[in-house]
């Protein structure tokens, strides 16, 4: 067979591969999704779960991001993050933008970039209906005032030294506490006061508007190209009336906003979203309705979150058991400085809160050494590293409870120290520490709720989110408590079986004496 034509054909194909990309028009890569961070627990009117379908998000900022993403020809992807961790989460690239009532302040502008303001509002004071002597911040001197943590309202209150401030993670609980008499007043942004203060029959809005704030979209400092695109998109949404229509649907179009956008034209857009919010909030539900809602709408979401809790707890505990055993052996038998380092690690981890360790792993490591962990990996690592210190002490207690003579006998029989540990000491110690290790595992299941601070949605976080829809902390709380009990129960039974199976005390119960 003549191979010359084949050889020439191969040469031709190679040349075609090299030249074709230059001749053919370049293919435009698909636009990446627009990841936006917010806290769904924050509530209306920003972002909150739909009561009819809790997996769906509503809110004027949800509509705003949808319009913005359509303008940019990108798909919006929501990323849940605790409100006071939104800026740190943005800096470590958990999402592209933050849209969650983030006020433009000079200190925040030093950390991140802001788009042009998309909403302008003010702070609003709310009191109980039977309160008549509180109408301004000056009247609040010597009183207890609630507000949102890390907000501009909190800073305004801090500038009045006579006011006792109660800061909240969520806006809903502050108004609940005001209605219950735990607070004398609440100071928050006007949109929040409109939805949770004015709609509560026990509360009323008082006083003049306080200050002025502008909400902006937060972006990383280096994302200047995206900043220009978003500003251009906001200008187009403002010019074609889309922004105003969104605000009017949510009853958020105010004279101050009209002056800011220089838009005083008449409009016939109805506040449909606001009216729907009022209808669902005023709807009285019987216990049968609530039970049906639990079964059909909430239970699937809670079960999904429970699986996350189980996965986190199991993987963390397995790693903690293995690492804890290594730490214990290093502390007891390794040479210096390894023994000292193991002891130092155990004491340092046990002496610092788990919450601080999680925040350090998730937010500080990327800034310190450039290690960026996903929320799942950071959660498992944080729980495992923390509980390994406690497990190490359990193992140490178990190993030290084995009589020294057993080690000496094993060495006398010709075993090395490692063989004596592996075949004589450690198996007996493991039997002894089953009860405390089981106890720690039950504690770890409950402590896994702490990982919600690093953007993990597990069982407790899902409970808080769903309870905020109807303010139903009682019924859902009972459901979630039962779920935690059922998660831990099989492991308690398994540990009891293992104790009986591997127990060294095999004494039979003495027969009852005959009368």
Coordinates of C-alpha atoms in Angstrom, one line a residue, residues 431 495-504 506:
X431 CA -13.5 -0.4 74.8
X495 CA -23.0 2.5 71.2
X496 CA -25.0 0.6 73.9
X497 CA -24.7 -2.6 71.8
X498 CA -21.0 -2.0 71.3
X499 CA -20.5 -1.5 75.1
X500 CA -22.2 -4.9 75.8
X501 CA -20.4 -6.6 72.9
X502 CA -16.9 -5.5 73.8
X503 CA -17.3 -5.2 77.6
X504 CA -14.6 -7.0 79.6
X506 CA -18.9 -10.7 81.5

